[in-house]
XYZ file of C-alpha atoms in Angstrom:
668
model
C 4.568 -21.088 14.314
C 6.748 -22.920 13.240
C 3.797 -24.134 11.123
C 3.501 -20.804 9.100
C 5.618 -20.281 6.646
C 6.517 -16.401 4.834
C 8.399 -15.908 1.998
C 10.208 -12.121 1.801
C 8.889 -10.799 -1.122
C 11.122 -8.007 -1.304
C 14.496 -11.225 -0.612
C 14.496 -10.886 -4.334
C 14.120 -7.827 -5.133
C 16.917 -6.997 -3.065
C 19.162 -9.538 -5.762
C 17.322 -8.492 -8.938
C 20.266 -6.085 -11.524
C 17.553 -4.505 -12.250
C 13.874 -3.998 -10.792
C 12.636 -2.402 -13.937
C 12.595 -5.822 -15.682
C 10.258 -6.691 -12.969
C 8.385 -4.359 -12.701
C 7.396 -4.482 -16.754
C 7.552 -7.927 -17.104
C 4.308 -9.414 -19.163
C 1.603 -10.449 -16.783
C -0.657 -13.019 -17.460
C -3.018 -12.371 -14.203
C -5.390 -15.002 -12.362
C -9.153 -13.227 -12.152
C -11.098 -13.498 -9.586
C -14.673 -14.470 -11.364
C -14.426 -15.248 -14.876
C -16.799 -13.144 -16.959
C -17.858 -14.275 -20.852
C -16.939 -10.928 -21.405
C -14.553 -9.449 -20.152
C -15.512 -5.783 -18.472
C -13.898 -2.806 -17.820
C -13.913 0.406 -15.529
C -16.589 1.947 -18.857
C -18.489 -0.874 -19.852
C -19.274 -1.293 -15.836
C -20.412 1.603 -15.050
C -22.220 1.866 -18.384
C -23.907 -1.366 -17.030
C -25.113 0.996 -13.630
C -26.980 3.716 -16.220
C -28.743 1.222 -17.630
C -29.912 -1.073 -14.853
C -33.345 -1.441 -14.599
C -33.128 -0.735 -10.966
C -31.198 2.605 -12.580
C -33.393 3.117 -14.879
C -36.938 2.998 -13.100
C -36.110 4.645 -10.511
C -35.123 7.864 -12.281
C -38.369 7.642 -13.743
C -39.428 7.828 -10.629
C -37.984 11.401 -9.271
C -38.328 12.849 -13.335
C -42.223 12.199 -12.919
C -42.415 13.736 -9.569
C -39.992 16.245 -9.320
C -40.734 17.034 -12.730
C -36.902 16.770 -13.647
C -35.984 15.620 -17.759
C -34.859 12.172 -17.322
C -31.890 13.303 -19.410
C -30.314 15.295 -16.286
C -30.604 13.127 -13.966
C -28.762 10.670 -16.138
C -26.088 12.967 -16.451
C -25.786 12.636 -12.706
C -25.734 9.211 -12.608
C -23.012 9.857 -14.589
C -21.143 12.582 -12.175
C -21.884 10.260 -9.195
C -20.499 6.732 -11.024
C -17.184 9.148 -12.094
C -16.948 9.670 -8.472
C -16.740 6.257 -7.452
C -15.699 5.326 -10.821
C -12.505 3.016 -10.978
C -9.295 2.801 -13.307
C -7.422 0.354 -14.264
C -3.572 2.059 -15.741
C -1.010 -0.761 -16.321
C 1.829 1.938 -16.432
C 0.570 3.380 -13.442
C 0.733 0.450 -11.492
C 3.585 -0.415 -12.913
C 6.302 3.223 -12.424
C 4.277 3.076 -8.601
C 5.444 -0.811 -7.926
C 9.418 0.314 -9.334
C 8.422 3.275 -6.089
C 7.970 1.283 -3.581
C 10.300 -1.524 -4.047
C 13.180 1.531 -4.049
C 11.238 2.424 -0.652
C 10.781 -0.927 0.860
C 13.852 -2.295 -0.074
C 15.773 1.190 2.660
C 13.520 1.208 5.343
C 12.188 -2.317 5.469
C 13.559 -6.286 6.426
C 11.428 -7.731 4.526
C 7.565 -8.367 3.421
C 6.756 -11.632 4.371
C 3.971 -13.498 3.006
C 2.082 -16.726 4.136
C 2.581 -18.376 0.794
C 0.773 -21.609 0.775
C -2.357 -19.782 1.523
C -2.214 -17.158 -1.425
C -1.404 -19.945 -4.002
C -4.248 -22.028 -2.514
C -6.970 -18.872 -2.617
C -5.384 -18.717 -6.560
C -6.988 -22.436 -6.975
C -10.075 -21.408 -6.492
C -10.916 -17.605 -8.275
C -12.286 -18.003 -11.928
C -15.148 -19.818 -10.274
C -16.737 -16.667 -7.691
C -16.809 -13.769 -6.086
C -13.705 -12.450 -4.060
C -12.897 -10.119 -1.173
C -10.332 -9.496 0.097
C -10.721 -8.923 4.190
C -7.082 -6.997 5.166
C -6.869 -5.708 8.971
C -7.088 -2.186 8.845
C -3.390 -0.698 10.676
C -1.489 2.014 8.247
C -2.463 3.324 5.290
C 0.202 1.174 3.992
C -1.980 -1.237 4.483
C -3.998 -0.324 -0.169
C -0.365 -0.775 -0.745
C 1.761 -4.174 1.100
C -2.360 -6.066 -0.516
C -1.796 -4.503 -4.320
C 1.985 -4.733 -4.547
C 1.234 -8.834 -3.115
C -1.286 -9.338 -5.957
C 1.569 -8.187 -8.417
C 4.354 -9.815 -7.032
C 2.077 -13.109 -7.354
C 0.461 -12.258 -10.817
C -3.203 -12.124 -9.192
C -6.020 -9.507 -10.014
C -5.073 -5.776 -8.044
C -8.478 -5.043 -6.119
C -10.879 -3.248 -6.813
C -10.562 -0.925 -3.834
C -12.592 0.460 -1.681
C -11.547 3.315 -0.142
C -12.698 7.371 1.841
C -13.336 10.298 0.158
C -10.393 12.200 2.154
C -8.498 9.893 -0.621
C -10.422 11.591 -3.882
C -10.200 15.072 -2.645
C -6.581 14.814 -2.634
C -4.510 16.871 -5.154
C -2.932 14.027 -8.361
C -3.054 11.293 -5.554
C -6.422 10.842 -6.298
C -6.471 9.650 -10.198
C -2.908 8.022 -8.716
C -5.675 5.740 -6.340
C -8.242 5.290 -9.176
C -5.326 3.761 -11.643
C -4.855 1.695 -9.116
C -8.082 0.601 -8.695
C -9.115 2.967 -5.696
C -13.239 2.781 -6.629
C -14.927 6.342 -3.397
C -17.509 6.268 -1.423
C -19.029 8.720 0.774
C -18.961 8.433 4.552
C -22.643 9.612 4.994
C -25.044 10.352 1.910
C -26.393 13.330 3.089
C -30.688 11.789 2.585
C -28.621 11.889 -1.001
C -31.017 8.677 -2.277
C -29.572 9.548 -5.796
C -25.635 8.846 -4.820
C -27.110 5.393 -2.562
C -29.060 4.114 -4.949
C -26.013 4.905 -7.820
C -23.263 3.243 -4.747
C -25.561 0.438 -3.926
C -25.960 -1.003 -7.520
C -22.068 -0.131 -9.078
C -21.339 -2.171 -5.895
C -23.696 -5.163 -7.042
C -22.206 -4.474 -10.516
C -18.626 -5.441 -9.465
C -19.582 -8.249 -7.145
C -21.546 -10.059 -10.234
C -20.287 -9.295 -13.337
C -17.045 -7.705 -11.828
C -13.385 -9.784 -12.467
C -11.970 -8.153 -9.591
C -11.334 -9.645 -6.152
C -13.236 -7.269 -4.296
C -10.461 -5.430 -0.848
C -12.223 -3.194 2.108
C -12.229 -3.206 5.227
C -14.802 -4.256 7.539
C -14.181 -2.569 10.658
C -13.557 0.596 8.570
C -11.667 2.617 9.556
C -8.043 2.368 10.764
C -7.656 1.436 14.041
C -4.995 4.080 16.288
C -5.115 1.938 19.239
C -3.319 -1.271 16.842
C -6.300 -3.355 18.254
C -9.752 -4.878 16.682
C -11.849 -2.603 16.157
C -16.227 -3.480 16.052
C -16.778 -4.931 12.739
C -19.149 -2.344 10.255
C -22.360 -4.193 8.176
C -23.174 -1.483 5.868
C -21.013 -2.343 2.676
C -20.500 -6.288 3.586
C -24.596 -5.990 3.584
C -24.384 -4.380 0.103
C -21.891 -7.687 -0.700
C -23.571 -10.580 0.237
C -27.063 -8.930 -1.499
C -26.344 -10.562 -4.729
C -26.083 -13.923 -2.747
C -29.137 -13.593 -0.567
C -30.769 -12.999 -4.265
C -28.853 -16.413 -6.231
C -27.349 -13.415 -8.261
C -24.412 -15.734 -7.750
C -23.203 -18.313 -6.902
C -21.453 -18.486 -3.760
C -18.450 -14.768 -2.128
C -15.586 -15.901 -0.824
C -13.883 -13.975 1.326
C -10.236 -13.818 2.892
C -9.584 -12.642 5.963
C -5.836 -11.036 5.766
C -4.036 -9.383 9.128
C -0.977 -7.017 8.040
C 1.597 -7.136 11.367
C 3.593 -4.073 11.702
C 7.201 -3.957 13.444
C 6.957 -1.310 13.586
C 3.642 1.340 12.413
C 4.565 4.241 10.059
C 1.731 6.494 12.006
C 2.827 5.506 15.947
C 2.639 8.495 16.625
C 0.127 10.743 14.927
C -2.086 7.874 16.070
C -0.200 7.863 19.723
C -1.546 12.240 19.289
C -5.605 11.276 17.569
C -6.276 8.784 20.521
C -5.111 11.789 22.762
C -7.344 14.234 21.494
C -4.913 16.189 19.225
C -7.713 15.472 15.367
C -5.213 14.063 12.473
C -3.832 17.000 9.807
C -6.086 16.396 6.479
C -5.083 14.226 3.942
C -3.094 16.121 1.225
C -1.203 15.840 -1.129
C 1.697 18.433 0.401
C 1.400 16.248 3.784
C 1.774 12.805 1.360
C 5.447 14.449 -0.174
C 6.180 15.545 4.482
C 5.561 11.996 4.636
C 8.410 10.759 2.755
C 10.509 11.033 5.130
C 10.470 7.515 6.455
C 12.712 6.455 4.511
C 15.462 8.191 6.492
C 13.694 5.458 9.672
C 13.459 2.268 9.533
C 10.401 -0.334 10.133
C 11.335 -3.281 10.535
C 9.063 -6.782 9.304
C 5.549 -6.961 7.737
C 3.684 -9.632 7.536
C 0.659 -10.240 5.150
C -0.651 -13.194 6.945
C -3.457 -14.519 4.053
C -6.087 -16.791 6.369
C -8.624 -20.068 5.192
C -11.082 -18.321 2.790
C -14.336 -18.077 4.032
C -17.284 -19.789 2.139
C -20.475 -17.506 3.021
C -22.960 -19.721 1.481
C -21.302 -22.816 3.719
C -20.609 -19.926 6.861
C -24.623 -18.965 6.438
C -25.523 -23.392 5.179
C -29.122 -23.188 5.760
C -29.997 -19.802 7.264
C -29.514 -18.675 3.800
C -33.259 -18.864 2.866
C -33.394 -19.748 -0.874
C -37.459 -19.355 -0.847
C -37.077 -15.794 0.703
C -36.663 -13.757 -2.568
C -38.777 -15.690 -4.573
C -41.176 -13.014 -4.967
C -41.176 -10.281 -6.978
C -38.489 -8.972 -9.879
C -35.017 -9.073 -8.818
C -34.040 -5.615 -9.064
C -36.710 -4.801 -7.180
C -35.877 -6.909 -3.549
C -33.913 -6.334 -0.008
C -32.022 -8.111 1.699
C -34.555 -9.376 4.067
C -35.011 -8.596 8.168
C -33.329 -12.570 8.460
C -30.501 -12.101 6.212
C -29.835 -8.744 8.051
C -30.430 -10.469 11.105
C -27.619 -13.059 10.408
C -24.999 -10.515 8.555
C -23.403 -9.584 11.793
C -21.727 -13.419 12.225
C -20.105 -13.842 9.658
C -18.824 -9.659 10.181
C -17.607 -10.878 13.016
C -16.107 -14.663 11.980
C -14.289 -12.337 10.384
C -13.062 -10.403 12.291
C -12.405 -13.491 15.019
C -10.073 -14.841 11.465
C -7.963 -11.384 11.299
C -7.044 -11.147 15.919
C -6.015 -15.082 14.717
C -3.922 -14.177 12.284
C -1.719 -11.284 13.837
C 1.828 -11.860 14.495
C 3.675 -10.965 17.124
C 6.763 -9.078 16.810
C 9.602 -8.818 20.063
C 9.008 -5.457 20.002
C 5.138 -6.515 21.136
C 6.448 -7.526 23.902
C 8.907 -5.563 24.887
C 6.330 -2.951 25.416
C 4.767 -5.648 27.898
C 7.473 -6.101 30.271
C 8.573 -1.802 29.315
C 5.295 -1.015 30.797
C 5.226 -2.806 33.300
C 8.643 -1.997 34.834
C 7.885 1.612 34.003
C 5.071 2.129 36.467
C 5.361 -1.617 38.974
C 8.886 -0.698 39.587
C 10.810 0.496 41.245
C 14.298 0.117 38.192
C 14.830 0.559 35.552
C 14.752 -2.673 33.564
C 19.147 -4.317 32.654
C 19.229 -5.198 28.851
C 19.334 -8.152 30.170
C 16.861 -8.131 32.735
C 14.421 -7.791 30.145
C 16.644 -10.748 26.982
C 15.117 -12.762 30.257
C 11.571 -11.685 30.643
C 10.617 -11.056 26.854
C 11.701 -15.358 26.529
C 9.419 -16.023 29.272
C 6.695 -14.465 28.153
C 7.261 -15.637 24.585
C 6.670 -18.480 26.657
C 3.456 -17.590 27.625
C 2.619 -16.160 24.514
C 2.817 -18.962 22.592
C 0.981 -21.997 24.756
C -1.937 -19.043 24.496
C -2.336 -20.038 20.842
C 0.843 -16.901 19.310
C 2.467 -16.265 16.768
C 5.233 -14.917 17.884
C 7.827 -14.231 14.580
C 11.772 -14.781 16.463
C 14.314 -16.565 14.913
C 17.161 -15.468 17.317
C 16.468 -13.904 19.717
C 19.251 -11.526 19.412
C 19.134 -10.475 16.804
C 15.282 -10.041 16.973
C 15.912 -7.439 20.453
C 19.266 -6.208 18.908
C 16.843 -4.874 15.545
C 13.765 -3.242 18.412
C 15.652 -1.157 19.788
C 17.249 0.057 16.664
C 13.554 0.422 14.774
C 12.287 1.634 17.339
C 15.252 4.188 19.007
C 12.158 7.077 19.019
C 10.556 5.116 22.353
C 12.876 3.552 23.234
C 16.682 2.804 24.657
C 19.721 1.598 26.683
C 20.985 4.057 28.718
C 24.455 2.738 31.569
C 22.905 0.093 30.529
C 19.040 0.581 31.552
C 16.355 0.864 29.141
C 13.631 3.451 28.981
C 11.561 5.479 27.512
C 12.539 7.928 25.014
C 10.400 11.531 25.860
C 10.623 14.297 23.507
C 9.204 17.583 23.855
C 5.975 18.842 22.711
C 4.946 21.999 21.019
C 1.232 22.596 21.376
C 1.270 26.304 21.224
C -0.337 25.931 16.807
C -3.109 24.210 17.971
C -5.914 25.345 16.881
C -7.890 24.622 20.071
C -11.086 24.590 18.492
C -10.683 21.190 16.643
C -9.918 19.835 20.232
C -11.858 16.277 20.276
C -11.346 16.570 24.595
C -10.214 18.330 26.615
C -6.649 20.860 25.804
C -3.633 18.323 28.693
C -1.296 20.338 29.209
C 3.012 20.395 27.547
C 4.244 18.667 30.254
C 1.382 15.748 30.762
C 1.767 14.862 26.789
C 5.336 14.568 27.171
C 5.041 12.902 30.307
C 1.680 11.107 28.065
C 2.955 10.631 24.490
C 6.420 7.843 24.835
C 3.485 5.693 27.239
C 0.599 5.846 24.772
C 2.864 4.727 21.989
C 4.427 1.254 23.764
C 1.288 0.789 24.265
C -0.155 0.702 20.053
C 2.268 -2.030 20.471
C 0.682 -3.561 23.988
C -2.505 -3.672 22.140
C -1.749 -6.342 19.674
C -1.135 -9.064 22.600
C -4.279 -8.332 25.037
C -6.633 -10.423 21.989
C -4.009 -13.773 24.080
C -4.611 -12.098 26.691
C -7.844 -9.856 27.909
C -9.873 -13.266 28.661
C -7.307 -14.927 31.441
C -6.763 -11.603 32.409
C -10.785 -10.855 33.495
C -10.550 -14.591 35.281
C -8.116 -13.407 37.115
C -9.380 -10.308 37.839
C -12.423 -11.571 39.364
C -10.662 -14.149 41.591
C -7.956 -10.686 43.338
C -11.969 -9.616 43.623
C -13.738 -12.380 44.551
C -11.147 -14.687 46.318
C -12.047 -18.153 46.303
C -15.451 -18.327 44.383
C -16.960 -21.574 42.879
C -17.401 -22.314 38.606
C -21.016 -20.852 38.731
C -20.132 -17.722 40.198
C -16.056 -17.367 38.629
C -18.226 -17.661 34.263
C -21.034 -15.658 35.919
C -18.641 -12.410 36.590
C -16.663 -13.677 33.793
C -19.259 -13.849 30.780
C -20.156 -9.730 32.948
C -17.718 -8.398 32.823
C -15.486 -9.088 29.124
C -19.966 -8.768 28.105
C -18.921 -4.290 29.575
C -15.750 -4.841 27.294
C -17.156 -5.932 23.976
C -16.230 -3.312 22.258
C -12.774 -2.374 24.045
C -11.770 -5.695 23.340
C -13.622 -7.505 19.854
C -15.539 -10.575 20.039
C -19.032 -12.002 19.274
C -21.471 -11.834 22.724
C -22.234 -15.002 21.502
C -18.592 -16.965 21.669
C -17.628 -15.351 24.600
C -18.650 -19.031 27.401
C -16.622 -20.916 24.662
C -14.190 -18.308 25.707
C -14.448 -18.635 29.439
C -14.684 -22.105 29.002
C -10.684 -21.811 26.734
C -9.736 -19.184 28.762
C -9.776 -21.483 31.927
C -8.006 -24.570 30.289
C -5.287 -21.747 29.765
C -5.116 -20.477 32.878
C -4.408 -23.725 34.589
C -1.890 -24.811 32.519
C 0.344 -22.343 34.103
C -0.268 -22.304 37.203
C -2.749 -18.197 36.829
C -4.941 -20.307 38.457
C -5.574 -23.199 40.408
C -9.135 -25.769 41.357
C -8.815 -27.006 45.579
C -9.967 -29.879 47.055
C -13.471 -28.291 47.182
C -13.843 -28.084 44.331
C -13.552 -24.098 43.452
C -11.572 -21.334 42.580
C -8.201 -19.501 43.438
C -5.581 -17.813 42.209
C -2.413 -19.526 41.717
C 1.334 -19.132 41.876
C 2.212 -17.432 38.383
C 2.293 -13.978 39.966
C 4.343 -12.395 38.180
C 2.299 -13.392 35.360
C -0.701 -12.467 37.358
C 1.523 -8.605 37.439
C 1.347 -7.914 34.301
C -2.479 -9.318 33.249
C -3.740 -7.095 36.084
C -0.957 -4.252 34.788
C -1.976 -4.559 30.954
C -5.627 -3.443 31.668
C -5.964 -1.614 34.405
C -5.760 1.717 32.073
C -8.744 0.609 30.301
C -11.085 -0.348 33.955
C -9.751 2.859 35.053
C -11.412 4.738 32.137
C -14.513 3.462 31.675
C -15.117 3.921 35.682
C -14.250 7.770 34.773
C -16.373 7.541 32.549
C -19.539 6.455 35.125
C -18.283 8.931 36.975
C -19.054 11.950 35.484
C -22.648 9.855 34.267
C -23.529 9.321 36.997
C -24.075 13.919 37.864
C -26.665 14.201 35.013
C -29.427 13.707 33.308
C -28.375 14.076 29.442
C -24.505 14.951 28.369
C -23.268 15.285 25.148
C -20.219 13.322 23.769
C -17.427 15.883 23.676
C -18.750 16.749 27.292
C -18.762 14.481 28.164
C -15.078 13.272 26.860
C -13.388 16.394 27.982
C -14.578 16.253 31.291
C -12.729 12.699 31.313
C -9.798 14.157 30.359
C -10.127 16.998 32.652
C -10.783 14.909 35.914
C -8.223 12.457 34.584
C -5.402 14.712 34.118
C -5.584 16.196 37.229
C -5.796 12.801 39.431
C -2.618 11.590 37.409
C -0.203 14.674 39.383
C -2.039 12.936 42.697
C -1.458 9.610 42.112
C -0.157 6.950 39.252
C -2.804 6.222 35.702
C -1.436 5.356 33.795
C -1.944 8.286 30.670
C -2.435 5.805 28.750
C -6.189 5.659 30.321
C -6.326 9.909 28.867
C -7.483 7.909 25.444
C -10.548 8.665 23.595
C -10.864 5.168 21.723
C -11.463 3.982 25.358
C -13.719 6.639 26.642
C -15.656 6.411 22.594
C -15.489 2.305 23.408
C -16.959 2.812 27.144
C -19.993 5.194 25.812
C -20.774 2.147 22.713
C -20.793 -0.185 25.852
C -22.890 1.499 28.336
C -25.269 2.036 25.039
C -25.637 -1.609 24.543
C -26.617 -2.227 28.589
C -29.249 -0.089 27.699
C -27.118 2.425 30.704
C -27.277 5.078 27.842
C -29.723 6.137 24.061
C -28.123 7.501 21.834
C -29.069 9.890 19.654
C -27.813 12.975 16.696
C -28.170 17.190 18.352
C -27.479 19.804 16.658
C -24.095 19.764 17.575
C -23.119 16.104 17.383
C -23.911 12.245 19.106
C -25.425 12.405 23.120
C -26.447 10.506 25.168
C -29.137 10.182 27.902
C -28.223 8.651 31.181
C -30.888 5.261 33.100
C -29.565 6.291 36.418
C -30.757 3.080 37.266
C -28.670 0.997 35.048
C -25.964 3.167 35.715
C -25.652 2.199 39.253
C -25.996 -1.427 38.836
C -22.990 -0.876 36.550
C -20.958 0.818 38.455
C -21.002 -1.531 41.422
C -20.256 -3.753 39.579
C -17.145 -2.206 38.010
C -16.131 -0.395 40.898
C -14.374 -3.516 43.599
C -12.687 -4.293 40.475
C -10.923 -0.638 40.627
C -10.455 -1.406 44.588
C -8.572 -4.286 44.925
C -6.657 -3.321 41.159
C -5.166 -0.401 42.006
C -4.108 -0.833 45.975
C -1.411 0.807 46.543
C -0.272 1.692 43.672
C 1.840 4.619 44.370
C 3.456 7.579 40.917
C 5.760 5.354 40.142
C 9.774 7.371 41.339
C 11.221 7.464 36.991
C 7.589 8.844 36.268
C 7.525 11.494 39.033
C 9.400 13.776 38.292
C 7.811 14.002 34.650
C 4.975 15.982 36.619
């Protein structure tokens, strides 16, 4: 942590006599990719319409469907007006001023890795620059633009969903600050699809702005990495493979929040309550956030990745030599190697994450509530947090903690809606939850009872802050879980069991399957170093004497194993089933079981169910297809049985002797 230097970009604004003078200063911005003639938002649109690719397409459609070409051109203009970004410096300055006022009120600081962003600025000018931040909140858009504004970097052209476009007034404001809009589905609209791809090509090859997009595709409700999406990445990289640009530089960025603005909304969504539709009125209602405190925010800019260097010899220069460049598409070989870059970007985002004390408190409090007979005192919590901080730093985590007493006090103030100290004991806040006006037809799965929601939401919210830590712990947790099941075992058996379980959890804890063996070797060394495991004289491995950390590791992965096991039990009773039925039945069964024994409520979360279905599809136990009412799955019972037999021993060993904690029992 000491090697990373962060500057609080709010600090100078606190000292300003007037922030107006700063936001209205003369700005000499650094552009990403210098062009002979500086393009404008309108010139980009004209270049797209006049591009030979689009003109040939319009000609072909005109002949085939007997539609005047002029009419089709007008349709392309409508599409481009829907997609295209704009830049209005007055709007940008005005929003910057408003943002400063809000952030000074609700944030302790906005910390930026100064050296990295300055290094990125040095690289700008000769190649397209692509900013790839993690996506945990709607605030990501604003914070990225504010950081660029602060460091005199051109505000990026930002890929945004159509949800924002349809918000009254806000759509045009976002467009004026650089947002361009993309539909989540194209419904076989080939004209739209071709126009959008050409627009991206235009921004990459002829644009001066950096491009910003979210490789996970959507906000992560769970606050941990999602499997990367390849569609927009393919479009951005296409000019490199076609040799239209010398290189494309990707800058992975992690945005870490001490408190996430949407934390409660995410908790409800994970439990199946649909998110409200984005609207301007809802945005104004959300301005009540200025009454809350959100602590620190870290924007950690990573080392830029040269895609040319990354692909190296795999960047086949002879692959696109035949035929006009505008008629060429990515080859199968190109598409095969692009996912490796996507996973590398996600991996970099994970390593760049900054953990706050609340992340450590969440793990300790969650473990105490679900495994102990007595609540922790504040002093006991502090000792355990310091101990866990040391362990996590051994695992390579960046823990933001300058003075533990101040950080603890800050965490309890910022998160007083979740945790509190009563008579010297640490507990979670529970609120009444009114579901009477809930539209049952829009539920994603089973309608959980109000008592179960009251019981579950606080612990699900805690898990939102536990999840960012699990990237550092999951490999050692699996090793400990394997040794709990198999006891004393050889290195080969331990390794093969680890690889199998790590692949099962591939979508839950995102990594590239090609890196799993390396992760095992690293985790083996780390786990031995802190006595989680030990190597005997007989060249076998056993559990070590660090039982406290073993217990925590098992505790944090239990909900995932339980969810996966429940999904498998449902699937083994049918030959095919639609997704909503699977999710509904899983929640229904877990809710019933929670009344009889301790089952962590995070086991109810729909993200884990979906990740399990993806993993089973990856293992060919399921075949996924789109039906009339959404996705459905055909089950290969033989392969499903094999996976069940491999997972079930973990259920028996990891849940043995678990009973409903006394502090939680009366809530059900």
